[in-house]
PDB file of C-alpha atoms in Angstrom:
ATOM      1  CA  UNK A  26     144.448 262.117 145.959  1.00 42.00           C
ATOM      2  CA  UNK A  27     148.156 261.950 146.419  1.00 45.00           C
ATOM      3  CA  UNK A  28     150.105 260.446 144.013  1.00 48.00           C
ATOM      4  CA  UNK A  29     151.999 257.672 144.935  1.00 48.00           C
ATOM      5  CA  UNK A  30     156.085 257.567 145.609  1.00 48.00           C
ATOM      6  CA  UNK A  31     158.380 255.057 145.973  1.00 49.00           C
ATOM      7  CA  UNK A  32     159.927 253.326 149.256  1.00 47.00           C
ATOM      8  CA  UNK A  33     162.992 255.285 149.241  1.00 46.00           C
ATOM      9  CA  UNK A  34     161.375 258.572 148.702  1.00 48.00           C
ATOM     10  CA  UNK A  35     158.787 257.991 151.255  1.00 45.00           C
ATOM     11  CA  UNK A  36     161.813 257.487 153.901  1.00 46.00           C
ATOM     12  CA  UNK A  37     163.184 260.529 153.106  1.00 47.00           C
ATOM     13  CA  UNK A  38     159.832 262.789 152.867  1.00 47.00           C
ATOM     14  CA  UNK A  39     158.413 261.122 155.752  1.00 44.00           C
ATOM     15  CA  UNK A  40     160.986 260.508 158.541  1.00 47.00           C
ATOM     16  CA  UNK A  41     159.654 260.090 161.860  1.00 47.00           C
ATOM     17  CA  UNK A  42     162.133 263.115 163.658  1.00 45.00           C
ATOM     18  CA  UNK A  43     160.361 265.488 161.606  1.00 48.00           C
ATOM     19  CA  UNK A  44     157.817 265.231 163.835  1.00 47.00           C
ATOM     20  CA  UNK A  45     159.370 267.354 167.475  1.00 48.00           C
ATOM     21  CA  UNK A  46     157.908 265.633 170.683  1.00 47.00           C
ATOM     22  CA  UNK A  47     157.007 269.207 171.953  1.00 46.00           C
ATOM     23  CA  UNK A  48     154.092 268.763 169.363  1.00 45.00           C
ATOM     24  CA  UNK A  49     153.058 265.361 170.383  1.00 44.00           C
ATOM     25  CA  UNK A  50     152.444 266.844 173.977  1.00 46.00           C
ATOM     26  CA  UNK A  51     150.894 270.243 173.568  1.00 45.00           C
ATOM     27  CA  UNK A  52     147.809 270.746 175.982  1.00 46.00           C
ATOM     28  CA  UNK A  53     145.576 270.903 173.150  1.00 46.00           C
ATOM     29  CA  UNK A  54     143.873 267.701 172.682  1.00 48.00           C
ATOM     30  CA  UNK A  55     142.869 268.401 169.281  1.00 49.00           C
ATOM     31  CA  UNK A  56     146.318 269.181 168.021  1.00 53.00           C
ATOM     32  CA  UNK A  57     147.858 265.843 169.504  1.00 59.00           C
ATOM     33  CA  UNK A  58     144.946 264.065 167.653  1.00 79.00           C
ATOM     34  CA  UNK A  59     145.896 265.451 164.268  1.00 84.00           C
ATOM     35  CA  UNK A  60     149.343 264.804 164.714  1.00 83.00           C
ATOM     36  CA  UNK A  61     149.108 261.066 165.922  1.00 87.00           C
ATOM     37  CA  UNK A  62     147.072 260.793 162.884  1.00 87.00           C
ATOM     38  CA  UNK A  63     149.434 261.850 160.664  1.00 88.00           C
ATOM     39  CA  UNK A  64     152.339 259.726 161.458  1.00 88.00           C
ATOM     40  CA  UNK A  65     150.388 256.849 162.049  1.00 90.00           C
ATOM     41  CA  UNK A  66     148.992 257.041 158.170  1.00 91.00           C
ATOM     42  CA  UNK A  67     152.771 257.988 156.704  1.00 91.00           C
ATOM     43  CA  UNK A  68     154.146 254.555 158.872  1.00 92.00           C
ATOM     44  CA  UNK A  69     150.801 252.905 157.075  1.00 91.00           C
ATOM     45  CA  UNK A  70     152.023 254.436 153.474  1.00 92.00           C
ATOM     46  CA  UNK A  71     155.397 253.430 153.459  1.00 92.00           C
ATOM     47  CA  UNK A  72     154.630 249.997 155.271  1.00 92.00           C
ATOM     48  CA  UNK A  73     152.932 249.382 152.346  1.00 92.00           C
ATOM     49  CA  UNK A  74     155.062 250.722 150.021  1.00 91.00           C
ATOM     50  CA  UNK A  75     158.110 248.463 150.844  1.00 90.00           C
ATOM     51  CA  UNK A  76     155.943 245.484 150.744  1.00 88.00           C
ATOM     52  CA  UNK A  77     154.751 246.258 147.298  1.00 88.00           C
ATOM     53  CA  UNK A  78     158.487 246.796 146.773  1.00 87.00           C
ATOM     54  CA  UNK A  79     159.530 243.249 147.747  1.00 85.00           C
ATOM     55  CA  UNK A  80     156.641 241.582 146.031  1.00 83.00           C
ATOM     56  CA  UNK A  81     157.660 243.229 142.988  1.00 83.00           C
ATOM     57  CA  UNK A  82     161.469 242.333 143.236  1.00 78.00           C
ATOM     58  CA  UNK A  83     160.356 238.330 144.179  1.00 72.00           C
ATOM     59  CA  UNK A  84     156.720 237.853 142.755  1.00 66.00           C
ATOM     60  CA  UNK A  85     156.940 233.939 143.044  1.00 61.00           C
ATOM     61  CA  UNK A  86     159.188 233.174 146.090  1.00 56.00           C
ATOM     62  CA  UNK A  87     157.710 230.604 148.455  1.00 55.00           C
ATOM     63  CA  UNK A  88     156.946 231.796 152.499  1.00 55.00           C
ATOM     64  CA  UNK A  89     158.935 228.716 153.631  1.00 55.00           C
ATOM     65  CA  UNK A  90     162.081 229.299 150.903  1.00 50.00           C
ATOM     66  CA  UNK A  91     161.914 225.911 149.423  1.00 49.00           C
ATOM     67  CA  UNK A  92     162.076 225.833 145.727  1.00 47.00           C
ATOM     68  CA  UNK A  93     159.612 224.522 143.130  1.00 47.00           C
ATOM     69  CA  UNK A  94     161.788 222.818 140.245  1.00 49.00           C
ATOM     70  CA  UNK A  95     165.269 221.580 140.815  1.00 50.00           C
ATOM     71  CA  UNK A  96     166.143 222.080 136.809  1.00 49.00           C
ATOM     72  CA  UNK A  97     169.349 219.878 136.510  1.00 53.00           C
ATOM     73  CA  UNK A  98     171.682 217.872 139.126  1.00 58.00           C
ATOM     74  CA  UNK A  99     175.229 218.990 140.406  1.00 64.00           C
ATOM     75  CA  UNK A 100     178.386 216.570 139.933  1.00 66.00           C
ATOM     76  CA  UNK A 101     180.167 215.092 142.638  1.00 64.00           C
ATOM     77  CA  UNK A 102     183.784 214.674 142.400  1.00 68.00           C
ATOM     78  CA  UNK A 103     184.825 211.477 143.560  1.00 65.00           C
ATOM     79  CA  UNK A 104     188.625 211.743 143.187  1.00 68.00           C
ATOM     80  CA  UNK A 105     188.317 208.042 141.632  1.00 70.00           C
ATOM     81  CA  UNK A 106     188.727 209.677 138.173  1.00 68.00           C
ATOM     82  CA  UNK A 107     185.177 210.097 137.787  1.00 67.00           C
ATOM     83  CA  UNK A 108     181.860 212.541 138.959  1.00 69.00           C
ATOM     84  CA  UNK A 109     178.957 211.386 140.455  1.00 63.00           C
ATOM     85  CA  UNK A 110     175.583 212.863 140.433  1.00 67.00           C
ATOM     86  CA  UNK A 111     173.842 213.488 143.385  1.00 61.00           C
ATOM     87  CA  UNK A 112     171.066 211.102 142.531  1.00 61.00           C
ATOM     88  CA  UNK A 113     173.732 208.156 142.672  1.00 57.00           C
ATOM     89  CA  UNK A 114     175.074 209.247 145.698  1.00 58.00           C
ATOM     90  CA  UNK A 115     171.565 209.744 147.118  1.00 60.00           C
ATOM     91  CA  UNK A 116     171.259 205.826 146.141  1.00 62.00           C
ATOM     92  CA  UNK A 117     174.245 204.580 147.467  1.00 60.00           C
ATOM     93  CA  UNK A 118     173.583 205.978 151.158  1.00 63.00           C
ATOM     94  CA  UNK A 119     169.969 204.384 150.966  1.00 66.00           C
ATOM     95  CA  UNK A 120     171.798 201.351 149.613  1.00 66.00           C
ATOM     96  CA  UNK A 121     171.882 198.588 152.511  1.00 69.00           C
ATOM     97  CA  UNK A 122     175.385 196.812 153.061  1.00 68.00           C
ATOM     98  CA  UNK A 123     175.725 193.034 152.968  1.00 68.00           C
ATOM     99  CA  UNK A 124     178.633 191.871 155.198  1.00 63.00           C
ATOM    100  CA  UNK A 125     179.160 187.921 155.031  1.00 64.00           C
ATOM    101  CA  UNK A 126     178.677 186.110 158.210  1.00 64.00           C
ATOM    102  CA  UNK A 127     182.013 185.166 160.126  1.00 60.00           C
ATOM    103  CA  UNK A 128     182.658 181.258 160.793  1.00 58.00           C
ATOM    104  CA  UNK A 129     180.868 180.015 163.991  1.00 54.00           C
ATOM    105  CA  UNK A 130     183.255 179.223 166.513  1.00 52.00           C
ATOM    106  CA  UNK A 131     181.153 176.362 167.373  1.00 44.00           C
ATOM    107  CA  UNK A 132     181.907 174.080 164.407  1.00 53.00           C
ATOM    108  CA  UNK A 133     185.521 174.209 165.334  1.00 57.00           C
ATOM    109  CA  UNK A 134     187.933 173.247 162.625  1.00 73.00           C
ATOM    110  CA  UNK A 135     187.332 170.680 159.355  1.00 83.00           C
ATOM    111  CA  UNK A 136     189.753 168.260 158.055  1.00 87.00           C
ATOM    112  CA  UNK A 137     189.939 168.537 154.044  1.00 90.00           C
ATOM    113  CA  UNK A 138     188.747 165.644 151.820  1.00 88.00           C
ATOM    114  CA  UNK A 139     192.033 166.055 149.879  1.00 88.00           C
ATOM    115  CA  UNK A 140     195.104 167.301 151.643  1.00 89.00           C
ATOM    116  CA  UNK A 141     193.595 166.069 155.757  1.00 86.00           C
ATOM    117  CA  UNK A 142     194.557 169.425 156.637  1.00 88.00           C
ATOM    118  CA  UNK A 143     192.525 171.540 159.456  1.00 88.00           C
ATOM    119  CA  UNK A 144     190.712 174.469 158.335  1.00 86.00           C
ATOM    120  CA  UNK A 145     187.926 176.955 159.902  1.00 85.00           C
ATOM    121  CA  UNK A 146     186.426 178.736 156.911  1.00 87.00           C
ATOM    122  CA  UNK A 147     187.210 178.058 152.751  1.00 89.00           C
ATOM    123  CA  UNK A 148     184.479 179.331 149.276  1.00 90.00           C
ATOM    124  CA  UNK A 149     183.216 175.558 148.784  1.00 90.00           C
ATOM    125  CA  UNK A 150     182.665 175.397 152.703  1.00 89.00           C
ATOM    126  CA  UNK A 151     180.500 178.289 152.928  1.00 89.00           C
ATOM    127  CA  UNK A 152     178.637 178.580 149.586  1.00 90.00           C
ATOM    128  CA  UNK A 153     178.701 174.083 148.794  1.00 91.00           C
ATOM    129  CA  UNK A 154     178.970 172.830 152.128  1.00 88.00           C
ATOM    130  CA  UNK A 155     182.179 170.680 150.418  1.00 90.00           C
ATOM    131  CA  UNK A 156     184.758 170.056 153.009  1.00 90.00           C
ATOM    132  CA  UNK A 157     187.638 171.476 150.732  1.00 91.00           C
ATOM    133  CA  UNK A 158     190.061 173.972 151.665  1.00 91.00           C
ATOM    134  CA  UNK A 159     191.346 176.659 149.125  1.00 90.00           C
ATOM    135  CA  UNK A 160     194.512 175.776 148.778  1.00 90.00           C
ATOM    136  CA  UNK A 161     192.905 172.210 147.394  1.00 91.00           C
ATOM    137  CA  UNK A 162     190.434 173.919 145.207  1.00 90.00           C
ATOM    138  CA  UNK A 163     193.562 176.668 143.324  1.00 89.00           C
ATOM    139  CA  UNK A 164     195.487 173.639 143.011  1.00 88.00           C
ATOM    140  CA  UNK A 165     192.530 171.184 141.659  1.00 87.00           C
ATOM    141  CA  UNK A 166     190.475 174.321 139.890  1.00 82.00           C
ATOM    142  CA  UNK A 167     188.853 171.595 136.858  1.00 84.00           C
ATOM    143  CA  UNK A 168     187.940 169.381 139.749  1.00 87.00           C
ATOM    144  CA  UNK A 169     185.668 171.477 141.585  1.00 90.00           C
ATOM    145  CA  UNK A 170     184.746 173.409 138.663  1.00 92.00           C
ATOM    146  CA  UNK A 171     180.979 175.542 138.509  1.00 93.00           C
ATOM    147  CA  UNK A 172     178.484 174.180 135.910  1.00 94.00           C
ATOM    148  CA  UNK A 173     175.134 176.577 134.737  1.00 93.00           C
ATOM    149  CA  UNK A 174     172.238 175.171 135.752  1.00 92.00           C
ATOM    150  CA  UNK A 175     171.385 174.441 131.838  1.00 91.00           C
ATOM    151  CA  UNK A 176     174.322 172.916 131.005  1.00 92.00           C
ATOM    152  CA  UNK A 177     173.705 170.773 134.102  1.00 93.00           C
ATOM    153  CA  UNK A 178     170.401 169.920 133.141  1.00 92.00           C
ATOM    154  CA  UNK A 179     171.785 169.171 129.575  1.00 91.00           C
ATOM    155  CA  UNK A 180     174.971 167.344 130.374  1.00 92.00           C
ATOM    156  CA  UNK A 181     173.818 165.081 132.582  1.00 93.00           C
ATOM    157  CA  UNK A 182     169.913 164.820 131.997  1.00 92.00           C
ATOM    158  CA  UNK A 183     168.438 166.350 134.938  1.00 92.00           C
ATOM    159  CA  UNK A 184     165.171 168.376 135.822  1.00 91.00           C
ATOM    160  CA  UNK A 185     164.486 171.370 137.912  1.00 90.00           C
ATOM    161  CA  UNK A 186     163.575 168.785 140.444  1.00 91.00           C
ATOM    162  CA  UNK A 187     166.746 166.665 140.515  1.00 91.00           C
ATOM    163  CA  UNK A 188     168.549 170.070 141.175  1.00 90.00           C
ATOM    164  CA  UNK A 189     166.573 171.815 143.556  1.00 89.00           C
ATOM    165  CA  UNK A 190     163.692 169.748 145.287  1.00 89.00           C
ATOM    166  CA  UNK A 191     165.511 166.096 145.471  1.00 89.00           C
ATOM    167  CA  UNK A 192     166.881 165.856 148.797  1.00 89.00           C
ATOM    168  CA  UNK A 193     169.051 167.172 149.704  1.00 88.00           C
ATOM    169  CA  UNK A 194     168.998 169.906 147.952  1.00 90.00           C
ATOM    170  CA  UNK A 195     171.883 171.037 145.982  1.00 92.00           C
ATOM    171  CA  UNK A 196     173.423 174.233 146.840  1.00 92.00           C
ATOM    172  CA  UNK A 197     173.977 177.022 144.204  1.00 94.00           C
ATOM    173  CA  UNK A 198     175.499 180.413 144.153  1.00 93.00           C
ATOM    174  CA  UNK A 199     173.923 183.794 142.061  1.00 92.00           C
ATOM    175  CA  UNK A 200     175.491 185.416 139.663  1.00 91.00           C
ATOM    176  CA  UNK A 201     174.731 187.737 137.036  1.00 88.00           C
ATOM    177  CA  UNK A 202     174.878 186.772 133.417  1.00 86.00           C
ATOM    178  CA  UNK A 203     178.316 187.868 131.471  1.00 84.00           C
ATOM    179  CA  UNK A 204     177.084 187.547 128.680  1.00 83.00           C
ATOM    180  CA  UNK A 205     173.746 189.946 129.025  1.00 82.00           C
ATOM    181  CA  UNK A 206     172.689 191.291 133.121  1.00 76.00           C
ATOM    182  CA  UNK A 207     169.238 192.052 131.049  1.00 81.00           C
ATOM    183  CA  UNK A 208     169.074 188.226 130.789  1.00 82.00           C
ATOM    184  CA  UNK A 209     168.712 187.684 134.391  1.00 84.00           C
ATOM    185  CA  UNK A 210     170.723 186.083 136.897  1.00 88.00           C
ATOM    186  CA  UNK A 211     172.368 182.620 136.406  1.00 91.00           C
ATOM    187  CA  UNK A 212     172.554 179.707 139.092  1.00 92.00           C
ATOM    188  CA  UNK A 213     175.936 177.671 139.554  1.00 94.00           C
ATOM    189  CA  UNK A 214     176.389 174.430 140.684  1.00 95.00           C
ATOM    190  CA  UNK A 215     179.226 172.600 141.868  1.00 94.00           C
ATOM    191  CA  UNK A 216     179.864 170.126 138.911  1.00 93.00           C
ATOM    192  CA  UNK A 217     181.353 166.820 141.548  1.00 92.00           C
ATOM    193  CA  UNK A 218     177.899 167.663 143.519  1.00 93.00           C
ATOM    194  CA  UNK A 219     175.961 167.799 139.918  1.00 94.00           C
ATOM    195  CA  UNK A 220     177.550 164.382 138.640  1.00 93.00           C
ATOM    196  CA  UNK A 221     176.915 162.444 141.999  1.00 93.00           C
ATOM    197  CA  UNK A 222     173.390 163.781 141.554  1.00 94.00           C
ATOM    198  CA  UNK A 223     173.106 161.905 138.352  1.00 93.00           C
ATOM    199  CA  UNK A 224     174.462 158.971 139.004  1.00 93.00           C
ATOM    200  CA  UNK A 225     171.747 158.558 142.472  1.00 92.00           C
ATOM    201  CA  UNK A 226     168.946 159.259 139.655  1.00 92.00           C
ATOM    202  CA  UNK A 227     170.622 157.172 136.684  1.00 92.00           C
ATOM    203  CA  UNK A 228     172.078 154.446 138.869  1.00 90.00           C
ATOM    204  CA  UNK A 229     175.522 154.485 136.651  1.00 91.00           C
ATOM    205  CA  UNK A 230     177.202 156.512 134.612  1.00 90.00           C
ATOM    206  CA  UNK A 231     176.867 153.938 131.798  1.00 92.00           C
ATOM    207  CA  UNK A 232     173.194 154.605 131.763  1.00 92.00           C
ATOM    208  CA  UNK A 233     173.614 157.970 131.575  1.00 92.00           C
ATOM    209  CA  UNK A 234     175.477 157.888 127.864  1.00 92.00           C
ATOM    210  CA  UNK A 235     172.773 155.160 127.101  1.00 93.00           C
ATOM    211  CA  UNK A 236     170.134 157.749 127.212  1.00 92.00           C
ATOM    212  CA  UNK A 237     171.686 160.392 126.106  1.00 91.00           C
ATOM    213  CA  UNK A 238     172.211 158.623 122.925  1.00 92.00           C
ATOM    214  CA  UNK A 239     169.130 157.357 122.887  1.00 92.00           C
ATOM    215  CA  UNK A 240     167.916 161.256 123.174  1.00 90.00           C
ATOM    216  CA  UNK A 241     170.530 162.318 120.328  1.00 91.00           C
ATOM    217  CA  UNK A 242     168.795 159.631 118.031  1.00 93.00           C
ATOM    218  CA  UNK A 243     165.576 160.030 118.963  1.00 92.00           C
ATOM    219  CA  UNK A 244     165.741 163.875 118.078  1.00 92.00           C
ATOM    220  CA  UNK A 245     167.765 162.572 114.596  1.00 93.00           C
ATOM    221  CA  UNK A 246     164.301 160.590 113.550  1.00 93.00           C
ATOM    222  CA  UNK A 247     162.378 163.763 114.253  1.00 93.00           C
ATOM    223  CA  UNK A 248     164.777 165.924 112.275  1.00 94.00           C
ATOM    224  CA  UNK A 249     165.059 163.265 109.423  1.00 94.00           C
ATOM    225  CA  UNK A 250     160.565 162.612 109.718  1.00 93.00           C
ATOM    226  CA  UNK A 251     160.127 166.410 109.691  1.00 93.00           C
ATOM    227  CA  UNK A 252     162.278 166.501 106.513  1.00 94.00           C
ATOM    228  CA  UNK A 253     160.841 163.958 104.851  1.00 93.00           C
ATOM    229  CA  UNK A 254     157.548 165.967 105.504  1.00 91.00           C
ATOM    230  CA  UNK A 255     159.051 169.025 103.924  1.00 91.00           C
ATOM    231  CA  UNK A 256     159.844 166.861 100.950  1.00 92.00           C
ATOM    232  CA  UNK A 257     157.038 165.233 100.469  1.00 87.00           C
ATOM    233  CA  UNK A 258     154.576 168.623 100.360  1.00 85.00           C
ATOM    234  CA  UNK A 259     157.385 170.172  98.348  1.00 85.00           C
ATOM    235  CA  UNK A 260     156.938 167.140  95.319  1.00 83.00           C
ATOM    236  CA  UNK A 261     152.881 167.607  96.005  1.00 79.00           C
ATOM    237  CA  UNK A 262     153.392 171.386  95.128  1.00 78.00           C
ATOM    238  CA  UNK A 263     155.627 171.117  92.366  1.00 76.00           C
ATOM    239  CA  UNK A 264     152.948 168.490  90.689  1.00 71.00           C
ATOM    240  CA  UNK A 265     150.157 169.403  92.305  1.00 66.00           C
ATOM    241  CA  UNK A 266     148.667 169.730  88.448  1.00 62.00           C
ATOM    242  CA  UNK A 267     149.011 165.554  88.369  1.00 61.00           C
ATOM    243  CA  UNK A 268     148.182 164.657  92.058  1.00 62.00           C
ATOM    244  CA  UNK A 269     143.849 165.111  92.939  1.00 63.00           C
ATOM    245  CA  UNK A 270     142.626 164.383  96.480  1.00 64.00           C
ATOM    246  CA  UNK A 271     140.249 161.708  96.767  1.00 65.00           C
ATOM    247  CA  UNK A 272     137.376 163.410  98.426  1.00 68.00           C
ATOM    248  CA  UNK A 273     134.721 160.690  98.053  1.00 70.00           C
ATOM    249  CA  UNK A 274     134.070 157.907 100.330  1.00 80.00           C
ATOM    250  CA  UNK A 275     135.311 154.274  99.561  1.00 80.00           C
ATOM    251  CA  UNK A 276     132.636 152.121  98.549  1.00 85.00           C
ATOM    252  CA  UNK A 277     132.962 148.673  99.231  1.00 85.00           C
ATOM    253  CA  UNK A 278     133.041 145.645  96.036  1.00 87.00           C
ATOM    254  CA  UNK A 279     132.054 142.458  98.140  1.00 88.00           C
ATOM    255  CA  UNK A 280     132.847 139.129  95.798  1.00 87.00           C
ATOM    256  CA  UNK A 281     131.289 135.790  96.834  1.00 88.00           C
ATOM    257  CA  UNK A 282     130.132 134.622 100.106  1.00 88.00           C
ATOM    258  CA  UNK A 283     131.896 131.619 102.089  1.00 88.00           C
ATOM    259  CA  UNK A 284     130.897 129.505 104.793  1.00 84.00           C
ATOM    260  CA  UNK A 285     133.129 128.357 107.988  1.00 83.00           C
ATOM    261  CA  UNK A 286     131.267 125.407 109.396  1.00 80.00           C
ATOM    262  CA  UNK A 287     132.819 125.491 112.240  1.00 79.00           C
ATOM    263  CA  UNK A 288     131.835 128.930 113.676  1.00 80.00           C
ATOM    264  CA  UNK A 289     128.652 128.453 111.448  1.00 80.00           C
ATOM    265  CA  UNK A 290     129.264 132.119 110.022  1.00 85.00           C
ATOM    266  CA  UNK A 291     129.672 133.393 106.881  1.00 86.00           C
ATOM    267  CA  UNK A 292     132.195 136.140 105.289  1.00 89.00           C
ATOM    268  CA  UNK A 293     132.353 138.176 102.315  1.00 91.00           C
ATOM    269  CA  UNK A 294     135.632 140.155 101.091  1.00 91.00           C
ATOM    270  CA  UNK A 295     135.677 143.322  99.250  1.00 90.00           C
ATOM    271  CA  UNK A 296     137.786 143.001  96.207  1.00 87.00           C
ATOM    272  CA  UNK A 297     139.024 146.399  96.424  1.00 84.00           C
ATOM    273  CA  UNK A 298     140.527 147.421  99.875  1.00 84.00           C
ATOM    274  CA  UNK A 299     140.175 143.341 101.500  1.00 84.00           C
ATOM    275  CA  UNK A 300     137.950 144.574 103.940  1.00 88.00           C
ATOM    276  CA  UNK A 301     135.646 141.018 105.527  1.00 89.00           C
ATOM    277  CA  UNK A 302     132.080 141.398 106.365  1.00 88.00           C
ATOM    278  CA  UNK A 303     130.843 138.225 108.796  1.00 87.00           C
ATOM    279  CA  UNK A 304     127.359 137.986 109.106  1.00 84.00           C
ATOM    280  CA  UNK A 305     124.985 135.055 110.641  1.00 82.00           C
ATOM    281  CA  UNK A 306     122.250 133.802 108.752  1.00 78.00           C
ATOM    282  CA  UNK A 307     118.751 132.760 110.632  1.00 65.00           C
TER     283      UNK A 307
END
């Protein structure tokens, strides 16, 4: 059995003009047999020869070309001063773009609650529904100021459903937290909005300081009851040695028995704890 030889060799050794085309059509039908046979099983050899070749050179690669593992990411440069990696990019084309609504040319222009000036479109307008214009609100920024719905809640003592299922419902906008976006986003209020709230569920403003120090004192007692607590079982520890707990029952000392005539009953006191036992007599 031949050894074998490699692709390039069997190219050179086995070319197909070696072969003349007098000898493929000699009259001899047994000699064009033999020779057909012979270049068909060198075309077979080195056929398979340059595929063992290429498998050897890429044992892994894929029919199709794709790859199996992307090991690390490439960088994007910007030309903002900064790279992005492709997996960023990748989210900000799949990221979907919020474009605010234009004003409706049907509502036509507003008149501002403070200057009387037309307007078509202003921030407290489209997020409050407050007939202010900008101008207004730079120039009166503490007036229509943005209140947390907590400090809402705790300013002017109202629930979640003074703020959000009374009607009408209060309008809020969504921010995220400054202090910690882990904490999850925060709801803001229009503080005039807030304090007109409170005064349609207090009645007055007056009331409104009434309870809320009648809240400040009424968490005081608890503060000053659960100290007192703390005290007390601190003294019952420190002379525990000279305090026992009663653990039997009280037994009741009656003295002498008295009359009423007029209910026609008769009572006995205990001595001890006053306790009065009335009782009939057949």
């Amino acid at each position: 059995m031949a050894s074998p030889v490699s692709p390039l060799e069997a190219e050179e050794d086995f070319p197909d003009d070696n072969i003349p085309d007098e000898a493929l059509v000699e009259p001899s039908e047994k000699s064009l047999s033999a020779a057909l046979r012979a270049r068909i099983e060198r075309n077979r050899q080195r056929a398979l020869m340059l595929r063992q070749a290429r498998l050897n050179s890429k044992p892994y690669s894929k029919p199709n070309g794709q790859s199996i593992m992307k090991v690390c990411n490439s960088e994007i440069d910007t030309g903002a001063g900064f790279f992005l990696d492709e997996d960023q990019e990748r989210d900000l084309k799949n990221q979907k773009v919020i474009y605010d609504e234009a004003p409706s040319l049907l509502i036509g222009s507003c008149n501002c609650e403070n200057c009387d000036q037309k307007f078509t479109e202003s921030y407290l307008l489209k997020n409050f529904e407050c007939f202010v214009c900008d101008s207004c609100r730079e120039e009166n920024d503490e007036t229509y100021n943005l209140i947390t719905k907590t400090d809402a809640k705790t300013k002017y003592l109202l629930n979640d459903v003074d703020l959000d299922k009374r009607e009408p419902k209060l309008k809020f906008i969504v921010r995220k937290n400054p202090h910690n976006p882990r904490w999850g986003d925060m709801k803001l209020y229009l503080e005039s909005q807030v304090k007109r709230r409170a005064i349609v569920v207090w009645e007055s403003e007056e009331k409104i300081e009434a309870a809320k120090e009648a809240k400040t004192e009424k968490r005081a007692n608890m503060k000053k009851k659960k100290f007192n607590k703390k005290m007390k079982e601190l003294r019952m520890s420190v002379r525990s040695s000279l305090w026992q707990k009663q653990t039997s029952t009280h037994q009741h000392s009656y003295g002498e028995e008295s009359y009423d005539e007029e209910e026609d009953m008769y009572s006995k006191t205990c001595t001890t704890c006053g306790n009065v036992m009335t009782y009939e007599k057949m």
